[in-house]
Tab-separated table of C-alpha atoms in Angstrom:
chain	number	residue	atom	x	y	z
A	256	UNK	CA	134.987	94.420	101.285
A	257	UNK	CA	133.011	92.141	103.592
A	258	UNK	CA	134.804	89.454	105.535
A	259	UNK	CA	134.115	85.857	104.354
A	260	UNK	CA	132.689	83.822	107.197
A	261	UNK	CA	134.927	80.865	107.979
A	262	UNK	CA	132.830	77.708	108.824
A	263	UNK	CA	134.274	75.907	111.816
A	264	UNK	CA	135.717	72.509	110.680
A	265	UNK	CA	133.553	70.706	113.125
A	266	UNK	CA	130.511	71.929	111.185
A	267	UNK	CA	131.565	71.181	107.773
A	268	UNK	CA	130.382	67.645	107.877
A	269	UNK	CA	127.129	68.026	109.726
A	270	UNK	CA	125.232	71.279	110.583
A	271	UNK	CA	122.954	71.626	113.644
A	272	UNK	CA	119.264	72.169	112.771
A	273	UNK	CA	117.719	75.632	113.426
A	274	UNK	CA	114.126	76.567	112.909
A	275	UNK	CA	113.177	80.264	112.430
A	276	UNK	CA	109.583	81.111	113.356
A	277	UNK	CA	108.667	84.637	112.186
A	278	UNK	CA	105.464	86.382	110.984
A	279	UNK	CA	107.492	88.252	108.336
A	280	UNK	CA	110.057	87.205	105.779
A	281	UNK	CA	111.213	88.151	102.311
A	282	UNK	CA	109.672	89.398	100.021
A	283	UNK	CA	107.545	91.208	102.554
A	284	UNK	CA	108.603	94.871	103.038
A	285	UNK	CA	109.543	96.548	106.268
A	286	UNK	CA	112.526	96.437	108.644
A	287	UNK	CA	111.250	93.328	110.458
A	288	UNK	CA	111.323	91.220	107.290
A	289	UNK	CA	114.638	92.744	106.174
A	290	UNK	CA	116.220	91.803	109.518
A	291	UNK	CA	115.137	88.208	109.716
A	292	UNK	CA	115.815	87.541	106.041
A	293	UNK	CA	119.397	88.834	106.413
A	294	UNK	CA	119.840	86.851	109.516
A	295	UNK	CA	118.540	83.706	107.704
A	296	UNK	CA	121.185	84.153	104.957
A	297	UNK	CA	124.051	84.493	107.279
A	298	UNK	CA	123.266	81.753	109.736
A	299	UNK	CA	122.436	79.360	106.875
A	300	UNK	CA	126.217	79.273	106.460
A	301	UNK	CA	126.668	77.426	109.767
A	302	UNK	CA	123.249	75.903	110.464
A	303	UNK	CA	120.734	73.714	108.478
A	304	UNK	CA	117.879	76.369	108.578
A	305	UNK	CA	114.166	75.989	108.025
A	306	UNK	CA	111.620	78.862	108.255
A	307	UNK	CA	108.057	78.953	109.349
A	308	UNK	CA	106.381	82.061	108.285
A	309	UNK	CA	103.418	83.619	106.530
A	310	UNK	CA	102.609	84.435	102.897
A	311	UNK	CA	103.578	88.149	102.438
A	312	UNK	CA	100.477	90.338	102.909
A	313	UNK	CA	101.525	93.713	104.245
A	314	UNK	CA	100.302	96.332	103.418
A	315	UNK	CA	98.185	94.140	101.047
A	316	UNK	CA	98.297	91.031	98.939
A	317	UNK	CA	98.362	92.909	95.676
A	318	UNK	CA	101.892	94.120	96.243
A	319	UNK	CA	103.206	90.507	96.039
A	320	UNK	CA	101.203	89.073	93.184
A	321	UNK	CA	104.215	88.694	90.877
A	322	UNK	CA	106.451	87.293	93.615
A	323	UNK	CA	107.385	83.560	93.653
A	324	UNK	CA	107.151	82.625	97.370
A	325	UNK	CA	107.440	78.905	96.888
A	326	UNK	CA	110.842	78.714	95.276
A	327	UNK	CA	112.727	77.823	98.453
A	328	UNK	CA	111.855	74.382	99.884
A	329	UNK	CA	113.237	75.342	103.262
A	330	UNK	CA	110.642	77.958	103.814
A	331	UNK	CA	107.177	76.904	104.864
A	332	UNK	CA	104.339	79.505	104.554
A	333	UNK	CA	100.837	79.737	105.882
A	334	UNK	CA	98.202	82.034	104.543
A	335	UNK	CA	96.263	84.391	106.764
A	336	UNK	CA	92.629	84.773	105.655
A	337	UNK	CA	91.985	87.696	108.106
A	338	UNK	CA	93.497	90.792	106.528
A	339	UNK	CA	95.465	93.639	108.113
A	340	UNK	CA	93.081	96.168	109.625
A	341	UNK	CA	92.927	99.368	111.858
A	342	UNK	CA	90.147	97.683	113.876
A	343	UNK	CA	91.711	96.404	117.036
A	344	UNK	CA	89.280	93.422	117.379
A	345	UNK	CA	90.009	92.374	113.708
A	346	UNK	CA	93.735	92.775	114.391
A	347	UNK	CA	93.607	90.602	117.422
A	348	UNK	CA	91.758	87.840	115.404
A	349	UNK	CA	94.542	88.232	112.740
A	350	UNK	CA	97.169	87.549	115.351
A	351	UNK	CA	95.133	84.634	116.682
A	352	UNK	CA	94.903	83.132	113.163
A	353	UNK	CA	98.607	83.380	112.405
A	354	UNK	CA	99.466	81.909	115.799
A	355	UNK	CA	97.177	78.913	115.328
A	356	UNK	CA	98.560	78.413	111.843
A	357	UNK	CA	102.155	78.456	113.258
A	358	UNK	CA	101.286	76.056	116.090
A	359	UNK	CA	99.775	73.539	113.565
A	360	UNK	CA	102.923	73.757	111.433
A	361	UNK	CA	105.225	73.569	114.489
A	362	UNK	CA	103.823	70.355	115.929
A	363	UNK	CA	104.646	68.625	112.724
A	364	UNK	CA	108.391	69.479	112.813
A	365	UNK	CA	110.985	66.991	113.844
A	366	UNK	CA	113.258	67.782	116.630
A	367	UNK	CA	115.615	70.753	116.137
A	368	UNK	CA	118.645	72.008	117.930
A	369	UNK	CA	117.491	75.662	118.113
A	370	UNK	CA	114.213	77.403	117.670
A	371	UNK	CA	114.930	81.051	116.708
A	372	UNK	CA	111.692	82.989	117.390
A	373	UNK	CA	111.333	86.532	115.945
A	374	UNK	CA	108.938	88.749	117.747
A	375	UNK	CA	106.602	90.617	117.649
A	376	UNK	CA	103.949	89.267	117.486
A	377	UNK	CA	104.588	87.826	120.874
A	378	UNK	CA	102.084	85.009	120.802
A	379	UNK	CA	104.052	83.293	117.967
A	380	UNK	CA	105.941	82.080	121.003
A	381	UNK	CA	103.272	79.436	121.474
A	382	UNK	CA	104.404	77.818	118.270
A	383	UNK	CA	108.022	77.854	119.554
A	384	UNK	CA	106.988	76.112	122.735
A	385	UNK	CA	105.356	73.218	120.735
A	386	UNK	CA	108.540	72.405	118.803
A	387	UNK	CA	110.892	69.738	120.314
A	388	UNK	CA	114.164	71.642	120.652
A	389	UNK	CA	117.394	71.891	122.712
A	390	UNK	CA	117.513	75.649	122.903
A	391	UNK	CA	115.130	78.534	122.463
A	392	UNK	CA	116.433	81.839	121.132
A	393	UNK	CA	114.162	84.902	120.948
A	394	UNK	CA	114.901	87.829	118.690
A	395	UNK	CA	113.059	90.820	120.032
A	396	UNK	CA	112.427	93.665	117.671
A	397	UNK	CA	109.890	95.372	119.839
A	398	UNK	CA	108.835	94.914	123.403
A	399	UNK	CA	105.286	93.749	122.818
A	400	UNK	CA	103.385	94.982	125.849
A	401	UNK	CA	105.178	98.343	125.928
A	402	UNK	CA	104.278	98.775	122.233
A	403	UNK	CA	100.651	98.088	122.986
A	404	UNK	CA	100.644	100.814	125.562
A	405	UNK	CA	102.549	103.139	123.222
A	406	UNK	CA	100.043	102.926	120.364
A	407	UNK	CA	97.222	103.509	122.828
A	408	UNK	CA	94.860	101.183	121.014
A	409	UNK	CA	94.964	98.057	123.220
A	410	UNK	CA	94.269	99.576	126.596
A	411	UNK	CA	92.012	96.780	127.849
A	412	UNK	CA	93.551	95.778	131.217
A	413	UNK	CA	92.808	92.084	130.682
A	414	UNK	CA	94.692	92.050	127.372
A	415	UNK	CA	97.640	93.937	128.884
A	416	UNK	CA	97.766	91.539	131.968
A	417	UNK	CA	97.720	88.477	129.756
A	418	UNK	CA	100.327	89.950	127.513
A	419	UNK	CA	102.676	90.853	130.517
A	420	UNK	CA	102.304	87.336	131.976
A	421	UNK	CA	103.039	85.585	128.693
A	422	UNK	CA	105.818	87.908	127.753
A	423	UNK	CA	107.707	87.379	131.079
A	424	UNK	CA	107.153	83.637	130.939
A	425	UNK	CA	108.421	83.315	127.348
A	426	UNK	CA	111.512	85.491	127.956
A	427	UNK	CA	112.526	83.570	131.051
A	428	UNK	CA	112.158	80.216	129.293
A	429	UNK	CA	114.513	81.487	126.477
A	430	UNK	CA	118.097	80.317	126.594
A	431	UNK	CA	119.225	83.432	124.796
A	432	UNK	CA	117.610	86.833	123.878
A	433	UNK	CA	118.653	88.867	120.972
A	434	UNK	CA	117.765	92.555	120.928
A	435	UNK	CA	118.037	95.060	118.092
A	436	UNK	CA	118.165	98.052	120.441
A	437	UNK	CA	120.428	98.595	123.514
A	438	UNK	CA	117.458	100.462	124.978
A	439	UNK	CA	115.859	96.991	125.701
A	440	UNK	CA	118.429	96.013	128.281
A	441	UNK	CA	116.836	97.883	131.177
A	442	UNK	CA	113.207	96.907	130.597
A	443	UNK	CA	114.178	93.230	130.229
A	444	UNK	CA	116.234	93.400	133.437
A	445	UNK	CA	113.240	94.862	135.156
A	446	UNK	CA	111.267	91.812	134.144
A	447	UNK	CA	113.800	89.624	135.920
A	448	UNK	CA	115.791	88.582	132.818
A	449	UNK	CA	119.492	88.051	133.527
A	450	UNK	CA	121.600	90.511	131.505
A	451	UNK	CA	124.156	87.773	130.697
A	452	UNK	CA	121.639	85.996	128.462
A	453	UNK	CA	120.857	89.176	126.477
A	454	UNK	CA	122.857	90.041	123.368
A	455	UNK	CA	122.637	93.112	121.220
A	456	UNK	CA	122.578	92.582	117.428
A	457	UNK	CA	121.313	95.773	115.806
A	458	UNK	CA	119.495	95.974	112.431
A	459	UNK	CA	122.301	95.946	109.931
A	460	UNK	CA	123.201	96.867	106.271
A	461	UNK	CA	124.669	94.654	103.617
A	462	UNK	CA	127.897	95.845	102.060
A	463	UNK	CA	126.244	96.457	98.728
A	464	UNK	CA	123.646	98.698	100.368
A	465	UNK	CA	126.103	101.211	101.745
A	466	UNK	CA	126.148	104.308	99.611
A	467	UNK	CA	127.556	107.864	100.029
A	468	UNK	CA	127.067	110.471	97.362
A	469	UNK	CA	128.852	113.650	97.157
A	470	UNK	CA	126.527	116.590	97.761
A	471	UNK	CA	126.402	119.014	94.841
A	472	UNK	CA	124.907	122.394	94.575
A	473	UNK	CA	121.270	122.140	93.404
A	474	UNK	CA	118.299	124.339	93.102
A	475	UNK	CA	116.123	121.874	95.110
A	476	UNK	CA	116.733	120.245	98.464
A	477	UNK	CA	114.631	117.046	98.711
A	478	UNK	CA	113.389	115.771	102.070
A	479	UNK	CA	112.117	112.149	102.075
A	480	UNK	CA	110.322	109.862	104.427
A	481	UNK	CA	110.349	106.073	103.692
A	482	UNK	CA	108.569	103.262	105.441
A	483	UNK	CA	105.518	102.311	107.442
A	484	UNK	CA	102.980	105.030	108.316
A	485	UNK	CA	101.409	103.136	111.243
A	486	UNK	CA	100.330	103.435	114.833
A	487	UNK	CA	103.868	104.037	116.179
A	488	UNK	CA	104.897	106.589	113.585
A	489	UNK	CA	104.243	110.286	113.951
A	490	UNK	CA	104.186	112.361	110.681
A	491	UNK	CA	102.805	115.636	112.121
A	492	UNK	CA	106.110	117.363	111.965
A	493	UNK	CA	106.783	116.231	108.525
A	494	UNK	CA	103.569	117.902	107.441
A	495	UNK	CA	104.521	121.044	109.496
A	496	UNK	CA	107.791	121.290	107.676
A	497	UNK	CA	106.163	120.884	104.318
A	498	UNK	CA	103.610	123.539	105.354
A	499	UNK	CA	106.419	125.939	106.401
A	500	UNK	CA	108.141	125.641	103.015
A	501	UNK	CA	105.013	125.414	100.918
A	502	UNK	CA	105.825	128.617	98.999
A	503	UNK	CA	109.471	127.759	98.651
A	504	UNK	CA	110.219	125.873	95.514
A	505	UNK	CA	113.883	125.100	96.607
A	506	UNK	CA	112.631	122.673	99.306
A	507	UNK	CA	110.549	119.638	98.134
A	508	UNK	CA	109.165	116.677	100.067
A	509	UNK	CA	108.584	113.060	99.235
A	510	UNK	CA	107.020	110.072	100.839
A	511	UNK	CA	107.550	106.353	100.123
A	512	UNK	CA	104.825	105.045	102.424
A	513	UNK	CA	102.267	102.377	103.297
A	514	UNK	CA	100.604	101.217	106.477
A	515	UNK	CA	97.403	101.615	108.534
A	516	UNK	CA	97.606	105.480	108.816
A	517	UNK	CA	98.816	106.057	105.268
A	518	UNK	CA	95.456	106.985	103.890
A	519	UNK	CA	94.756	109.241	106.755
A	520	UNK	CA	98.040	111.019	106.113
A	521	UNK	CA	97.081	111.462	102.448
A	522	UNK	CA	93.753	112.865	103.447
A	523	UNK	CA	95.422	115.399	105.652
A	524	UNK	CA	97.869	116.402	103.007
A	525	UNK	CA	94.888	117.110	100.634
A	526	UNK	CA	93.063	119.029	103.347
A	527	UNK	CA	96.019	121.284	103.932
A	528	UNK	CA	96.853	121.530	100.124
A	529	UNK	CA	100.446	120.379	100.591
A	530	UNK	CA	101.260	120.119	96.972
A	531	UNK	CA	104.937	120.208	97.693
A	532	UNK	CA	104.849	116.588	98.910
A	533	UNK	CA	105.260	113.974	96.218
A	534	UNK	CA	103.817	110.532	96.981
A	535	UNK	CA	105.527	107.453	95.555
A	536	UNK	CA	103.663	104.605	97.278
A	537	UNK	CA	105.069	101.102	97.984
A	538	UNK	CA	108.505	100.254	96.726
A	539	UNK	CA	110.795	97.148	97.140
A	540	UNK	CA	113.742	97.567	99.446
A	541	UNK	CA	116.113	97.860	96.546
A	542	UNK	CA	113.953	100.574	94.976
A	543	UNK	CA	113.491	102.356	98.168
A	544	UNK	CA	117.226	102.554	98.984
A	545	UNK	CA	117.980	103.847	95.553
A	546	UNK	CA	115.361	106.620	95.824
A	547	UNK	CA	116.442	107.513	99.390
A	548	UNK	CA	120.152	107.659	98.349
A	549	UNK	CA	119.324	110.410	95.849
A	550	UNK	CA	117.631	112.495	98.455
A	551	UNK	CA	119.311	115.288	100.506
A	552	UNK	CA	117.633	114.782	103.928
A	553	UNK	CA	115.615	112.004	105.390
A	554	UNK	CA	112.795	112.214	108.060
A	555	UNK	CA	111.897	109.919	111.022
A	556	UNK	CA	109.167	110.487	113.448
A	557	UNK	CA	107.903	108.390	116.445
A	558	UNK	CA	104.822	108.839	118.596
A	559	UNK	CA	105.958	110.535	121.833
A	560	UNK	CA	105.422	107.876	124.486
A	561	UNK	CA	107.722	106.280	127.047
A	562	UNK	CA	107.295	102.919	125.161
A	563	UNK	CA	109.219	104.277	122.192
A	564	UNK	CA	112.098	105.797	124.090
A	565	UNK	CA	113.962	102.481	123.786
A	566	UNK	CA	113.442	101.635	120.159
A	567	UNK	CA	115.797	102.179	117.053
A	568	UNK	CA	113.624	102.186	113.848
A	569	UNK	CA	115.235	100.392	111.013
A	570	UNK	CA	114.926	103.319	108.796
A	571	UNK	CA	117.456	105.277	110.957
A	572	UNK	CA	120.014	102.557	110.313
A	573	UNK	CA	119.196	102.663	106.596
A	574	UNK	CA	119.468	106.390	106.473
A	575	UNK	CA	122.866	106.447	108.166
A	576	UNK	CA	124.208	103.693	105.801
A	577	UNK	CA	122.970	105.676	102.812
A	578	UNK	CA	124.856	108.787	104.176
A	579	UNK	CA	121.704	110.868	104.435
A	580	UNK	CA	121.409	113.541	107.086
A	581	UNK	CA	118.477	112.933	109.344
A	582	UNK	CA	115.603	115.115	110.612
A	583	UNK	CA	114.236	113.258	113.671
A	584	UNK	CA	111.221	113.812	115.772
A	585	UNK	CA	112.547	111.367	118.199
A	586	UNK	CA	113.910	111.112	121.791
A	587	UNK	CA	115.504	108.421	123.920
A	588	UNK	CA	117.711	105.857	122.163
A	589	UNK	CA	116.854	106.849	118.611
A	590	UNK	CA	118.001	110.446	119.466
A	591	UNK	CA	121.198	109.177	121.148
A	592	UNK	CA	122.270	107.329	118.077
A	593	UNK	CA	121.522	110.298	115.648
A	594	UNK	CA	123.366	112.459	118.031
A	595	UNK	CA	126.355	110.112	118.623
A	596	UNK	CA	126.727	109.929	114.750
A	597	UNK	CA	126.474	113.701	114.527
A	598	UNK	CA	124.295	112.941	111.545
A	599	UNK	CA	121.286	115.377	111.834
A	600	UNK	CA	118.866	117.412	113.825
A	601	UNK	CA	116.494	116.018	116.415
A	602	UNK	CA	113.599	117.587	118.370
A	603	UNK	CA	110.213	116.914	119.950
A	604	UNK	CA	106.974	118.500	119.196
A	605	UNK	CA	107.448	120.855	122.118
A	606	UNK	CA	110.820	121.946	121.008
A	607	UNK	CA	110.165	122.031	117.190
A	608	UNK	CA	109.371	125.827	117.243
A	609	UNK	CA	112.308	126.764	119.427
A	610	UNK	CA	114.768	129.146	117.742
A	611	UNK	CA	117.780	126.764	118.042
A	612	UNK	CA	115.868	124.062	116.213
A	613	UNK	CA	114.626	126.409	113.599
A	614	UNK	CA	118.167	127.661	112.933
A	615	UNK	CA	119.612	124.141	112.691
A	616	UNK	CA	116.842	123.154	110.166
A	617	UNK	CA	117.384	126.233	108.123
A	618	UNK	CA	121.132	125.421	107.950
A	619	UNK	CA	120.427	121.894	106.940
A	620	UNK	CA	118.168	122.925	104.167
A	621	UNK	CA	120.369	125.716	102.775
A	622	UNK	CA	123.938	124.650	103.431
A	623	UNK	CA	125.274	121.973	101.057
A	624	UNK	CA	128.634	121.792	102.735
A	625	UNK	CA	126.968	121.251	106.152
A	626	UNK	CA	124.756	118.479	104.731
A	627	UNK	CA	127.945	116.805	103.171
A	628	UNK	CA	129.557	116.817	106.541
A	629	UNK	CA	126.654	115.241	108.258
A	630	UNK	CA	126.387	112.687	105.451
A	631	UNK	CA	129.913	111.638	105.850
A	632	UNK	CA	129.424	111.363	109.604
A	633	UNK	CA	126.358	109.152	109.108
A	634	UNK	CA	128.220	106.886	106.704
A	635	UNK	CA	131.213	106.475	108.884
A	636	UNK	CA	129.075	105.630	111.928
A	637	UNK	CA	127.035	103.094	110.102
A	638	UNK	CA	130.007	101.319	108.767
A	639	UNK	CA	131.410	101.034	112.199
A	640	UNK	CA	128.322	99.903	114.037
A	641	UNK	CA	125.673	98.512	111.504
A	642	UNK	CA	127.611	96.312	109.146
A	643	UNK	CA	125.672	93.092	108.412
A	644	UNK	CA	128.786	91.121	107.604
A	645	UNK	CA	130.073	91.960	111.173
A	646	UNK	CA	126.920	91.822	113.166
A	647	UNK	CA	125.111	88.864	111.779
A	648	UNK	CA	128.302	86.771	111.564
A	649	UNK	CA	128.753	87.619	115.227
A	650	UNK	CA	125.165	86.362	115.718
A	651	UNK	CA	126.146	83.111	114.183
A	652	UNK	CA	129.055	82.824	116.613
A	653	UNK	CA	126.812	83.565	119.462
A	654	UNK	CA	124.284	80.833	118.325
A	655	UNK	CA	127.140	78.380	118.041
A	656	UNK	CA	128.243	79.175	121.500
A	657	UNK	CA	124.664	78.723	122.785
A	658	UNK	CA	124.564	75.256	121.234
A	659	UNK	CA	127.736	74.431	123.062
A	660	UNK	CA	126.384	75.802	126.342
A	661	UNK	CA	128.776	78.628	126.619
């Protein structure tokens, strides 16, 4: 049972004003929107919160046609007319448009006590700087410039130099920095950011979302991938696994996917005739968690680049909370979390064909008792480290301390 947050008596009569600025917010899908929406609900217990965000549009507008995005008067949304695109020039114009829209909305706001800026995209920070405020708090979900280098699509030195300059300037002006990965401590310190103003609040799971099923003997072992198929995700090893078990009806694969590389993934599946992969398409978070919870194994893959050594994808947290053993083509911080939880098998492209990895994967696919042991490990670790009621309430305390200058 989650602990009820006790509102300090000093705040029961008048709450401080906090403005969230974020590109993504519910009902938009993805870990970024999940994170900032959950944070909003928790800190609204102790602050008077407004939100500046965009109309949901990822991966497309059609997904949200039946969603009522105007029911909450505390949420102000702007509409982006430039759509998501794989073209880097178009994407830069998209970021420019949402930044300008955010600035125009920000300058109209009355003075607030805290601006809570969720990044990326980094240049939404311009909007935060235009708001009259006492404190600036930046929630970093990805290190912007490092991510640009990692996806290898924005290699223009001018763009990277401007990004580095603005990133350092913005972080140094922040009164508090929140990170969702402990792997961000070192890069931020290398930018000259004092560690004392950096606080780790990981992506977390609501009490109602924690699930742990008992593994039962079955004729089929289902391996699932859920989430974005974009520039930072690597699905090559998922396809390799499917190809390895193509003639084996006891192992089946499933994808709940969307994103900039999603169509290319489907094209490659068709080219390789991977008929053992079932495609489900876009689902809500609730639907996704329900489907994943009924799977036996979950996959995560990141592009192998130093930029992604420090990240922790939200899907890893979700998989752990659902008690699903993980197959991870990951290294760095993501690998360390899966290994610390003793919740799965990790490898890189270079090590994928090594005998030890092959044996571990074979045991995972064939041994129900082994999967159950890993599932219980995952669930226990998530409950200890990724509980929303603990982490986001701790964030509320940190924000209150920041207001008081502690």
